[in-house]
Amino acid sequence: MTDPVHEGSARAELAAAQAADVGMGRRVAWATGDLIGGAVGGVGHRDLVRSAATAVVEGRAVAATGGDDEVVLVWDLSTGERMGDALPARGSVWAVVTGMVDGRPVAVVVDPYTLAQSWDLTGRRPLAGRVGGAWTAATAVVDGRCVVLTGGSAPRLHMWDPVTGELLGALTGEASKGRVGSVVVVVTAVVDGHPKALTLHDDSAVHVWDLMERRHEGRVFSPVGGSRQRVSLTAAVVEGRLVAVTGGWDGRIEVWELATPTGMVGRTPLTAHTGPVWAIATAVVDGRPVVATGGDDRTVRVWDLVAHRQVGSDVLFSSEVTAVAMAPDGRLVVGFGGDIAVLAPPSA
């Protein structure tokens, strides 16, 4: 990801295009920065927000956000209240992800150079760290155990225990299935009880991994041409099938059905953004898989992956959208510049 210019806490009034479906628009529940939706917000990050994730801490739905100001902030999703002190990092936070260990929520924070660190979100205490940094992280449950996957400049994924820091293995590609380069993004999903990982690499290829067997399954080949470079990735399960959704430098949003290691079928691309799609995330809302996308054109869109169409209107922000995360109840967390906004689901 390049660094979009952070516009500070300038006025950030949202403008929305007319809704494509009557009654399906999203409203701003709360936001940091100056006037948004007519309400004065609190103070956000001091620099660009790069990542966001959601969790439940002591019965409260929260969002954790991290960025170039080298901290992770935790927010109450309902009120926008900052919860406790910032979690410190040793560099720019390129990824923050969440998981559950023995019923307790944990967050994993990674920077590209020094450290991947896990935190107990209930007690606000550090758990384990792995030196060397990482570009991306994800959590999964493998054999009943919460694990962390981290990747970066090396052509492999490291799997480790978030409580002890124990390295549980390294996933590497097979020479017969082509080059596996630096890991730009890693995400996870569960298909028929089997945990899978999808990775986006520096050559724009998407690779698929079986986490139970710790093996490489296959890849979606990279697009042709520099402007077609993929820059973001998420995963979903649509009608029982594993799906990869990628965002491109040229604004394209591609959907791939990963039915078999060799049978990867690309569906018609969703309507493109007008610039790089930096942020992309999936969730299951009311039993249906949806994906949220945001990027350089300052807009956020939500898509129904079963109907393969946009739901509701575009939402326009004052800065490039660099992070999105969606809670199971449909609330959408958006990072734009150094600010955070939470959009309520259409029915709220």
mmCIF file of C-alpha atoms in Angstrom:
data_model
loop_
_atom_site.group_PDB
_atom_site.id
_atom_site.type_symbol
_atom_site.label_atom_id
_atom_site.label_comp_id
_atom_site.label_asym_id
_atom_site.label_seq_id
_atom_site.Cartn_x
_atom_site.Cartn_y
_atom_site.Cartn_z
ATOM 1 C CA MET A 1 0.000 0.000 0.000
ATOM 2 C CA THR A 2 1.168 3.490 -0.753
ATOM 3 C CA ASP A 3 0.599 6.251 1.761
ATOM 4 C CA PRO A 4 -2.402 8.437 0.900
ATOM 5 C CA VAL A 5 -2.063 11.938 2.297
ATOM 6 C CA HIS A 6 -3.531 12.268 5.765
ATOM 7 C CA GLU A 7 -5.718 15.339 5.755
ATOM 8 C CA GLY A 8 -5.693 15.801 9.533
ATOM 9 C CA SER A 9 -8.961 16.421 11.297
ATOM 10 C CA ALA A 10 -10.399 18.674 8.614
ATOM 11 C CA ARG A 11 -14.173 18.791 8.319
ATOM 12 C CA ALA A 12 -15.307 15.316 7.361
ATOM 13 C CA GLU A 13 -18.971 15.629 6.480
ATOM 14 C CA LEU A 14 -20.116 12.485 4.686
ATOM 15 C CA ALA A 15 -21.855 12.767 1.340
ATOM 16 C CA ALA A 16 -23.816 9.789 0.035
ATOM 17 C CA ALA A 17 -24.920 9.089 -3.511
ATOM 18 C CA GLN A 18 -28.622 8.422 -3.981
ATOM 19 C CA ALA A 19 -29.438 4.909 -2.759
ATOM 20 C CA ALA A 20 -29.746 2.260 -5.452
ATOM 21 C CA ASP A 21 -32.318 0.477 -3.253
ATOM 22 C CA VAL A 22 -34.866 2.531 -1.329
ATOM 23 C CA GLY A 23 -34.378 2.147 2.417
ATOM 24 C CA MET A 24 -31.003 0.432 2.093
ATOM 25 C CA GLY A 25 -28.788 3.395 2.940
ATOM 26 C CA ARG A 26 -26.395 3.409 5.910
ATOM 27 C CA ARG A 27 -26.220 6.181 8.481
ATOM 28 C CA VAL A 28 -23.270 7.348 10.527
ATOM 29 C CA ALA A 29 -23.585 6.056 14.090
ATOM 30 C CA TRP A 30 -20.498 7.947 15.282
ATOM 31 C CA ALA A 31 -17.174 9.181 13.992
ATOM 32 C CA THR A 32 -14.004 10.937 15.066
ATOM 33 C CA GLY A 33 -12.893 14.235 13.609
ATOM 34 C CA ASP A 34 -14.953 17.359 13.110
ATOM 35 C CA LEU A 35 -18.555 17.490 11.985
ATOM 36 C CA ILE A 36 -19.838 14.219 10.554
ATOM 37 C CA GLY A 37 -23.538 13.744 10.160
ATOM 38 C CA GLY A 38 -24.040 16.870 12.246
ATOM 39 C CA ALA A 39 -22.339 15.523 15.386
ATOM 40 C CA VAL A 40 -18.990 16.500 16.846
ATOM 41 C CA GLY A 41 -16.735 13.461 17.125
ATOM 42 C CA GLY A 42 -13.774 12.624 19.323
ATOM 43 C CA VAL A 43 -10.083 12.490 18.506
ATOM 44 C CA GLY A 44 -8.930 9.753 16.169
ATOM 45 C CA HIS A 45 -5.439 8.597 15.256
ATOM 46 C CA ARG A 46 -2.616 11.085 14.753
ATOM 47 C CA ASP A 47 -1.706 9.532 11.400
ATOM 48 C CA LEU A 48 -3.017 7.208 8.690
ATOM 49 C CA VAL A 49 -5.242 4.307 9.804
ATOM 50 C CA ARG A 50 -4.117 1.080 8.123
ATOM 51 C CA SER A 51 -6.181 -1.671 9.742
ATOM 52 C CA ALA A 52 -9.359 -2.369 11.703
ATOM 53 C CA ALA A 53 -10.919 -5.407 13.362
ATOM 54 C CA THR A 54 -13.903 -6.138 15.589
ATOM 55 C CA ALA A 55 -14.293 -8.234 18.751
ATOM 56 C CA VAL A 56 -16.445 -8.651 21.866
ATOM 57 C CA VAL A 57 -14.800 -7.652 25.163
ATOM 58 C CA GLU A 58 -16.721 -8.308 28.398
ATOM 59 C CA GLY A 59 -20.002 -8.303 26.504
ATOM 60 C CA ARG A 60 -19.290 -5.093 24.581
ATOM 61 C CA ALA A 61 -18.789 -5.054 20.816
ATOM 62 C CA VAL A 62 -15.574 -3.157 20.080
ATOM 63 C CA ALA A 63 -13.383 -2.092 17.185
ATOM 64 C CA ALA A 64 -9.583 -2.127 17.302
ATOM 65 C CA THR A 65 -7.799 0.217 14.884
ATOM 66 C CA GLY A 66 -4.108 0.686 14.152
ATOM 67 C CA GLY A 67 -1.990 2.870 11.927
ATOM 68 C CA ASP A 68 1.099 4.944 11.329
ATOM 69 C CA ASP A 69 0.964 6.630 14.754
ATOM 70 C CA GLU A 70 2.270 3.333 16.215
ATOM 71 C CA VAL A 71 -0.684 2.570 18.495
ATOM 72 C CA VAL A 72 -3.842 0.472 18.516
ATOM 73 C CA LEU A 73 -6.983 2.171 19.809
ATOM 74 C CA VAL A 74 -10.000 0.230 21.068
ATOM 75 C CA TRP A 75 -13.479 1.744 20.634
ATOM 76 C CA ASP A 76 -16.939 0.869 21.919
ATOM 77 C CA LEU A 77 -18.883 0.179 18.717
ATOM 78 C CA SER A 78 -22.135 1.532 20.164
ATOM 79 C CA THR A 79 -20.959 4.803 21.700
ATOM 80 C CA GLY A 80 -17.597 5.620 20.106
ATOM 81 C CA GLU A 81 -16.025 5.777 23.560
ATOM 82 C CA ARG A 82 -12.300 5.023 23.747
ATOM 83 C CA MET A 83 -11.782 1.984 25.943
ATOM 84 C CA GLY A 84 -8.666 2.188 28.076
ATOM 85 C CA ASP A 85 -5.191 3.289 27.099
ATOM 86 C CA ALA A 86 -3.767 2.789 23.631
ATOM 87 C CA LEU A 87 -1.921 -0.456 22.992
ATOM 88 C CA PRO A 88 1.633 0.539 22.011
ATOM 89 C CA ALA A 89 3.472 -0.749 18.954
ATOM 90 C CA ARG A 90 7.096 -0.401 17.917
ATOM 91 C CA GLY A 91 6.366 0.924 14.456
ATOM 92 C CA SER A 92 3.552 1.578 12.006
ATOM 93 C CA VAL A 93 0.743 -0.923 12.568
ATOM 94 C CA TRP A 94 0.163 -2.601 9.221
ATOM 95 C CA ALA A 95 -2.333 -5.108 10.577
ATOM 96 C CA VAL A 96 -4.461 -5.692 13.671
ATOM 97 C CA VAL A 97 -6.580 -8.853 13.860
ATOM 98 C CA THR A 98 -8.624 -10.491 16.609
ATOM 99 C CA GLY A 99 -9.404 -14.004 17.817
ATOM 100 C CA MET A 100 -10.584 -15.980 20.842
ATOM 101 C CA VAL A 101 -8.437 -18.052 23.212
ATOM 102 C CA ASP A 102 -10.279 -20.011 25.909
ATOM 103 C CA GLY A 103 -13.214 -17.629 25.638
ATOM 104 C CA ARG A 104 -11.067 -14.516 25.966
ATOM 105 C CA PRO A 105 -10.583 -12.023 23.123
ATOM 106 C CA VAL A 106 -7.055 -11.419 21.870
ATOM 107 C CA ALA A 107 -5.637 -8.953 19.368
ATOM 108 C CA VAL A 108 -2.534 -9.461 17.252
ATOM 109 C CA VAL A 109 -0.648 -6.342 16.189
ATOM 110 C CA VAL A 110 2.074 -6.415 13.530
ATOM 111 C CA ASP A 111 4.538 -3.893 12.193
ATOM 112 C CA PRO A 112 6.716 -4.536 9.141
ATOM 113 C CA TYR A 113 10.122 -4.385 10.815
ATOM 114 C CA THR A 114 10.293 -5.320 14.483
ATOM 115 C CA LEU A 115 7.518 -7.318 16.122
ATOM 116 C CA ALA A 116 4.294 -9.315 15.873
ATOM 117 C CA GLN A 117 2.638 -8.990 19.300
ATOM 118 C CA SER A 118 -0.497 -10.572 20.784
ATOM 119 C CA TRP A 119 -2.556 -8.896 23.523
ATOM 120 C CA ASP A 120 -5.234 -10.002 25.979
ATOM 121 C CA LEU A 121 -7.985 -7.461 25.278
ATOM 122 C CA THR A 122 -9.786 -8.076 28.562
ATOM 123 C CA GLY A 123 -6.817 -7.500 30.840
ATOM 124 C CA ARG A 124 -4.960 -5.189 28.412
ATOM 125 C CA ARG A 125 -1.738 -7.147 28.855
ATOM 126 C CA PRO A 126 0.786 -8.391 26.294
ATOM 127 C CA LEU A 127 0.846 -12.150 25.757
ATOM 128 C CA ALA A 128 3.514 -13.202 23.267
ATOM 129 C CA GLY A 129 5.591 -11.693 20.513
ATOM 130 C CA ARG A 130 7.673 -12.823 17.584
ATOM 131 C CA VAL A 131 10.582 -10.683 16.454
ATOM 132 C CA GLY A 132 11.228 -9.742 12.864
ATOM 133 C CA GLY A 133 7.947 -8.027 12.133
ATOM 134 C CA ALA A 134 5.341 -8.920 9.521
ATOM 135 C CA TRP A 135 3.297 -7.260 6.812
ATOM 136 C CA THR A 136 0.036 -9.058 7.493
ATOM 137 C CA ALA A 137 -1.696 -11.337 9.998
ATOM 138 C CA ALA A 138 -4.795 -13.486 10.467
ATOM 139 C CA THR A 139 -6.195 -15.824 13.099
ATOM 140 C CA ALA A 140 -7.774 -19.260 12.698
ATOM 141 C CA VAL A 141 -8.860 -22.243 14.762
ATOM 142 C CA VAL A 142 -6.888 -25.372 13.847
ATOM 143 C CA ASP A 143 -7.509 -28.645 15.709
ATOM 144 C CA GLY A 144 -9.476 -26.693 18.308
ATOM 145 C CA ARG A 145 -6.601 -24.293 18.958
ATOM 146 C CA CYS A 146 -6.442 -20.577 18.117
ATOM 147 C CA VAL A 147 -3.405 -19.877 15.945
ATOM 148 C CA VAL A 148 -1.898 -16.792 14.346
ATOM 149 C CA LEU A 149 -0.682 -16.652 10.753
ATOM 150 C CA THR A 150 1.828 -13.959 9.823
ATOM 151 C CA GLY A 151 3.559 -13.237 6.541
ATOM 152 C CA GLY A 152 5.824 -10.678 4.960
ATOM 153 C CA SER A 153 8.879 -10.399 2.770
ATOM 154 C CA ALA A 154 9.734 -14.116 3.043
ATOM 155 C CA PRO A 155 7.792 -16.507 0.739
ATOM 156 C CA ARG A 156 6.119 -18.389 3.589
ATOM 157 C CA LEU A 157 3.508 -18.188 6.337
ATOM 158 C CA HIS A 158 4.417 -18.637 9.977
ATOM 159 C CA MET A 159 1.842 -20.319 12.233
ATOM 160 C CA TRP A 160 2.209 -19.652 15.976
ATOM 161 C CA ASP A 161 0.452 -19.751 19.319
ATOM 162 C CA PRO A 162 -0.779 -16.270 20.435
ATOM 163 C CA VAL A 163 -0.364 -17.085 24.149
ATOM 164 C CA THR A 164 3.054 -18.754 24.226
ATOM 165 C CA GLY A 165 4.586 -17.519 20.969
ATOM 166 C CA GLU A 166 5.476 -21.127 20.099
ATOM 167 C CA LEU A 167 6.112 -21.605 16.372
ATOM 168 C CA LEU A 168 3.753 -24.332 15.174
ATOM 169 C CA GLY A 169 5.015 -24.543 11.619
ATOM 170 C CA ALA A 170 5.777 -22.725 8.400
ATOM 171 C CA LEU A 171 3.718 -23.037 5.230
ATOM 172 C CA THR A 172 5.672 -22.864 1.985
ATOM 173 C CA GLY A 173 4.682 -23.300 -1.629
ATOM 174 C CA GLU A 174 5.481 -26.154 -3.963
ATOM 175 C CA ALA A 175 7.874 -25.523 -6.838
ATOM 176 C CA SER A 176 5.543 -27.410 -9.187
ATOM 177 C CA LYS A 177 2.755 -24.905 -8.502
ATOM 178 C CA GLY A 178 4.777 -21.812 -9.328
ATOM 179 C CA ARG A 179 6.611 -19.066 -7.487
ATOM 180 C CA VAL A 180 5.382 -18.001 -4.063
ATOM 181 C CA GLY A 181 6.643 -14.487 -3.381
ATOM 182 C CA SER A 182 6.308 -12.045 -0.505
ATOM 183 C CA VAL A 183 3.015 -12.256 1.394
ATOM 184 C CA VAL A 184 1.075 -9.009 1.136
ATOM 185 C CA VAL A 185 -2.206 -10.141 2.737
ATOM 186 C CA VAL A 186 -3.365 -13.279 4.566
ATOM 187 C CA VAL A 187 -7.007 -14.054 5.416
ATOM 188 C CA THR A 188 -8.790 -17.174 6.674
ATOM 189 C CA ALA A 189 -12.141 -18.936 6.275
ATOM 190 C CA VAL A 190 -13.750 -22.235 7.290
ATOM 191 C CA VAL A 191 -15.256 -24.525 4.636
ATOM 192 C CA ASP A 192 -17.139 -27.637 5.788
ATOM 193 C CA GLY A 193 -15.273 -27.495 9.083
ATOM 194 C CA HIS A 194 -11.870 -27.194 7.417
ATOM 195 C CA PRO A 195 -9.850 -24.009 8.066
ATOM 196 C CA LYS A 196 -8.330 -22.456 4.951
ATOM 197 C CA ALA A 197 -5.954 -19.552 4.382
ATOM 198 C CA LEU A 198 -5.784 -17.338 1.321
ATOM 199 C CA THR A 199 -2.747 -15.196 0.629
ATOM 200 C CA LEU A 200 -2.113 -12.333 -1.774
ATOM 201 C CA HIS A 201 1.490 -12.038 -2.976
ATOM 202 C CA ASP A 202 3.673 -9.363 -4.499
ATOM 203 C CA ASP A 203 3.117 -10.770 -8.005
ATOM 204 C CA SER A 204 -0.678 -10.380 -7.521
ATOM 205 C CA ALA A 205 -1.229 -14.156 -7.352
ATOM 206 C CA VAL A 206 -3.658 -15.503 -4.741
ATOM 207 C CA HIS A 207 -2.640 -18.794 -3.102
ATOM 208 C CA VAL A 208 -4.858 -21.218 -1.198
ATOM 209 C CA TRP A 209 -3.679 -23.257 1.814
ATOM 210 C CA ASP A 210 -5.194 -26.112 3.826
ATOM 211 C CA LEU A 211 -4.416 -25.308 7.461
ATOM 212 C CA MET A 212 -5.327 -28.728 8.857
ATOM 213 C CA GLU A 213 -2.891 -30.486 6.543
ATOM 214 C CA ARG A 214 -0.585 -27.460 6.301
ATOM 215 C CA ARG A 215 -0.250 -27.748 2.570
ATOM 216 C CA HIS A 216 -0.459 -25.529 -0.488
ATOM 217 C CA GLU A 217 -3.575 -26.194 -2.594
ATOM 218 C CA GLY A 218 -3.269 -23.913 -5.586
ATOM 219 C CA ARG A 219 -3.448 -20.361 -6.832
ATOM 220 C CA VAL A 220 -5.386 -17.796 -8.818
ATOM 221 C CA PHE A 221 -2.999 -16.482 -11.411
ATOM 222 C CA SER A 222 -1.962 -12.883 -11.447
ATOM 223 C CA PRO A 223 -3.696 -10.446 -13.804
ATOM 224 C CA VAL A 224 -1.919 -9.126 -16.863
ATOM 225 C CA GLY A 225 -0.516 -5.583 -16.839
ATOM 226 C CA GLY A 226 0.756 -3.265 -14.118
ATOM 227 C CA SER A 227 -2.503 -1.336 -13.746
ATOM 228 C CA ARG A 228 -4.286 -4.607 -12.958
ATOM 229 C CA GLN A 229 -2.176 -5.265 -9.847
ATOM 230 C CA ARG A 230 -4.165 -6.679 -6.938
ATOM 231 C CA VAL A 231 -3.719 -4.741 -3.690
ATOM 232 C CA SER A 232 -6.305 -6.199 -1.283
ATOM 233 C CA LEU A 233 -7.898 -9.558 -0.506
ATOM 234 C CA THR A 234 -10.624 -11.100 1.613
ATOM 235 C CA ALA A 235 -12.302 -14.512 1.799
ATOM 236 C CA ALA A 236 -15.894 -15.682 2.190
ATOM 237 C CA VAL A 237 -17.953 -18.840 2.032
ATOM 238 C CA VAL A 238 -20.812 -18.429 -0.446
ATOM 239 C CA GLU A 239 -23.384 -21.224 -0.581
ATOM 240 C CA GLY A 240 -20.805 -23.640 0.802
ATOM 241 C CA ARG A 241 -18.024 -22.634 -1.601
ATOM 242 C CA LEU A 242 -14.800 -20.824 -0.750
ATOM 243 C CA VAL A 243 -14.600 -17.459 -2.509
ATOM 244 C CA ALA A 244 -11.747 -14.982 -2.822
ATOM 245 C CA VAL A 245 -12.543 -11.301 -3.367
ATOM 246 C CA THR A 246 -9.689 -9.087 -4.574
ATOM 247 C CA GLY A 247 -9.375 -5.341 -4.976
ATOM 248 C CA GLY A 248 -7.155 -3.979 -7.731
ATOM 249 C CA TRP A 249 -4.961 -0.978 -8.384
ATOM 250 C CA ASP A 250 -7.325 -0.122 -11.238
ATOM 251 C CA GLY A 251 -10.404 -0.268 -8.986
ATOM 252 C CA ARG A 252 -11.603 -3.699 -10.134
ATOM 253 C CA ILE A 253 -13.250 -6.001 -7.578
ATOM 254 C CA GLU A 254 -12.880 -9.605 -8.697
ATOM 255 C CA VAL A 255 -14.683 -12.623 -7.221
ATOM 256 C CA TRP A 256 -13.140 -16.087 -7.559
ATOM 257 C CA GLU A 257 -14.836 -19.371 -6.653
ATOM 258 C CA LEU A 258 -12.176 -21.750 -5.389
ATOM 259 C CA ALA A 259 -14.058 -25.005 -5.881
ATOM 260 C CA THR A 260 -10.996 -27.208 -6.341
ATOM 261 C CA PRO A 261 -7.227 -26.636 -6.374
ATOM 262 C CA THR A 262 -7.351 -26.353 -10.170
ATOM 263 C CA GLY A 263 -10.928 -25.278 -10.737
ATOM 264 C CA MET A 264 -10.882 -21.597 -9.838
ATOM 265 C CA VAL A 265 -13.693 -19.796 -11.592
ATOM 266 C CA GLY A 266 -13.747 -16.034 -11.920
ATOM 267 C CA ARG A 267 -17.187 -14.438 -11.793
ATOM 268 C CA THR A 268 -18.044 -11.164 -13.507
ATOM 269 C CA PRO A 269 -16.182 -8.353 -11.671
ATOM 270 C CA LEU A 270 -18.265 -6.147 -9.398
ATOM 271 C CA THR A 271 -18.607 -2.506 -10.421
ATOM 272 C CA ALA A 272 -15.192 -0.911 -10.146
ATOM 273 C CA HIS A 273 -14.060 1.890 -7.884
ATOM 274 C CA THR A 274 -12.264 4.703 -9.700
ATOM 275 C CA GLY A 275 -8.937 4.102 -7.941
ATOM 276 C CA PRO A 276 -7.030 1.492 -5.939
ATOM 277 C CA VAL A 277 -9.178 -0.608 -3.588
ATOM 278 C CA TRP A 278 -7.098 -0.464 -0.394
ATOM 279 C CA ALA A 279 -9.663 -1.898 2.025
ATOM 280 C CA ILE A 280 -11.870 -4.979 1.784
ATOM 281 C CA ALA A 281 -13.614 -7.149 4.388
ATOM 282 C CA THR A 282 -16.347 -9.788 4.595
ATOM 283 C CA ALA A 283 -18.926 -10.840 7.171
ATOM 284 C CA VAL A 284 -22.088 -12.905 7.388
ATOM 285 C CA VAL A 285 -25.006 -10.564 8.119
ATOM 286 C CA ASP A 286 -28.490 -11.979 8.630
ATOM 287 C CA GLY A 287 -27.265 -15.264 7.190
ATOM 288 C CA ARG A 288 -25.925 -13.751 3.966
ATOM 289 C CA PRO A 289 -22.253 -13.203 3.064
ATOM 290 C CA VAL A 290 -21.447 -9.578 2.270
ATOM 291 C CA VAL A 291 -18.269 -7.718 1.403
ATOM 292 C CA ALA A 292 -17.376 -4.079 2.084
ATOM 293 C CA THR A 293 -14.873 -2.270 -0.136
ATOM 294 C CA GLY A 294 -13.198 1.128 0.096
ATOM 295 C CA GLY A 295 -10.311 2.914 -1.501
ATOM 296 C CA ASP A 296 -8.622 5.818 -3.167
ATOM 297 C CA ASP A 297 -11.864 7.289 -4.523
ATOM 298 C CA ARG A 298 -12.953 7.917 -0.887
ATOM 299 C CA THR A 299 -16.024 5.707 -1.196
ATOM 300 C CA VAL A 300 -17.272 2.655 0.683
ATOM 301 C CA ARG A 301 -19.590 0.127 -0.923
ATOM 302 C CA VAL A 302 -21.300 -2.997 0.409
ATOM 303 C CA TRP A 303 -22.022 -6.013 -1.805
ATOM 304 C CA ASP A 304 -24.241 -9.070 -1.447
ATOM 305 C CA LEU A 305 -22.066 -11.999 -2.572
ATOM 306 C CA VAL A 306 -25.012 -14.322 -3.226
ATOM 307 C CA ALA A 307 -26.904 -11.863 -5.431
ATOM 308 C CA HIS A 308 -23.562 -10.537 -6.766
ATOM 309 C CA ARG A 309 -24.681 -6.912 -6.592
ATOM 310 C CA GLN A 310 -24.246 -3.755 -4.563
ATOM 311 C CA VAL A 311 -26.567 -3.230 -1.596
ATOM 312 C CA GLY A 312 -27.539 0.367 -0.954
ATOM 313 C CA SER A 313 -25.646 3.523 -1.795
ATOM 314 C CA ASP A 314 -22.019 4.553 -2.024
ATOM 315 C CA VAL A 315 -20.857 6.447 1.067
ATOM 316 C CA LEU A 316 -18.360 9.222 0.363
ATOM 317 C CA PHE A 317 -15.667 10.268 2.842
ATOM 318 C CA SER A 318 -13.298 13.229 2.999
ATOM 319 C CA SER A 319 -10.127 11.120 2.677
ATOM 320 C CA GLU A 320 -9.013 7.888 1.059
ATOM 321 C CA VAL A 321 -10.512 4.831 2.754
ATOM 322 C CA THR A 322 -7.662 2.629 3.973
ATOM 323 C CA ALA A 323 -9.381 0.220 6.405
ATOM 324 C CA VAL A 324 -12.761 -1.468 6.743
ATOM 325 C CA ALA A 325 -14.107 -4.117 9.110
ATOM 326 C CA MET A 326 -17.619 -5.431 9.557
ATOM 327 C CA ALA A 327 -19.225 -6.747 12.737
ATOM 328 C CA PRO A 328 -21.626 -9.719 12.572
ATOM 329 C CA ASP A 329 -24.573 -7.381 13.198
ATOM 330 C CA GLY A 330 -23.728 -5.414 10.057
ATOM 331 C CA ARG A 331 -22.091 -2.367 11.637
ATOM 332 C CA LEU A 332 -19.254 -1.185 9.429
ATOM 333 C CA VAL A 333 -15.989 0.299 10.755
ATOM 334 C CA VAL A 334 -14.216 2.644 8.331
ATOM 335 C CA GLY A 335 -10.737 4.147 8.584
ATOM 336 C CA PHE A 336 -10.202 7.266 6.461
ATOM 337 C CA GLY A 337 -7.137 9.443 6.925
ATOM 338 C CA GLY A 338 -6.555 9.364 10.678
ATOM 339 C CA ASP A 339 -10.241 9.148 11.542
ATOM 340 C CA ILE A 340 -12.716 6.374 12.310
ATOM 341 C CA ALA A 341 -16.416 6.162 11.452
ATOM 342 C CA VAL A 342 -18.973 3.484 12.272
ATOM 343 C CA LEU A 343 -21.901 3.078 9.906
ATOM 344 C CA ALA A 344 -25.082 1.489 11.212
ATOM 345 C CA PRO A 345 -26.666 -1.314 9.159
ATOM 346 C CA PRO A 346 -29.588 -0.292 6.921
ATOM 347 C CA SER A 347 -32.216 -1.723 9.244
ATOM 348 C CA ALA A 348 -30.913 0.113 12.344
#
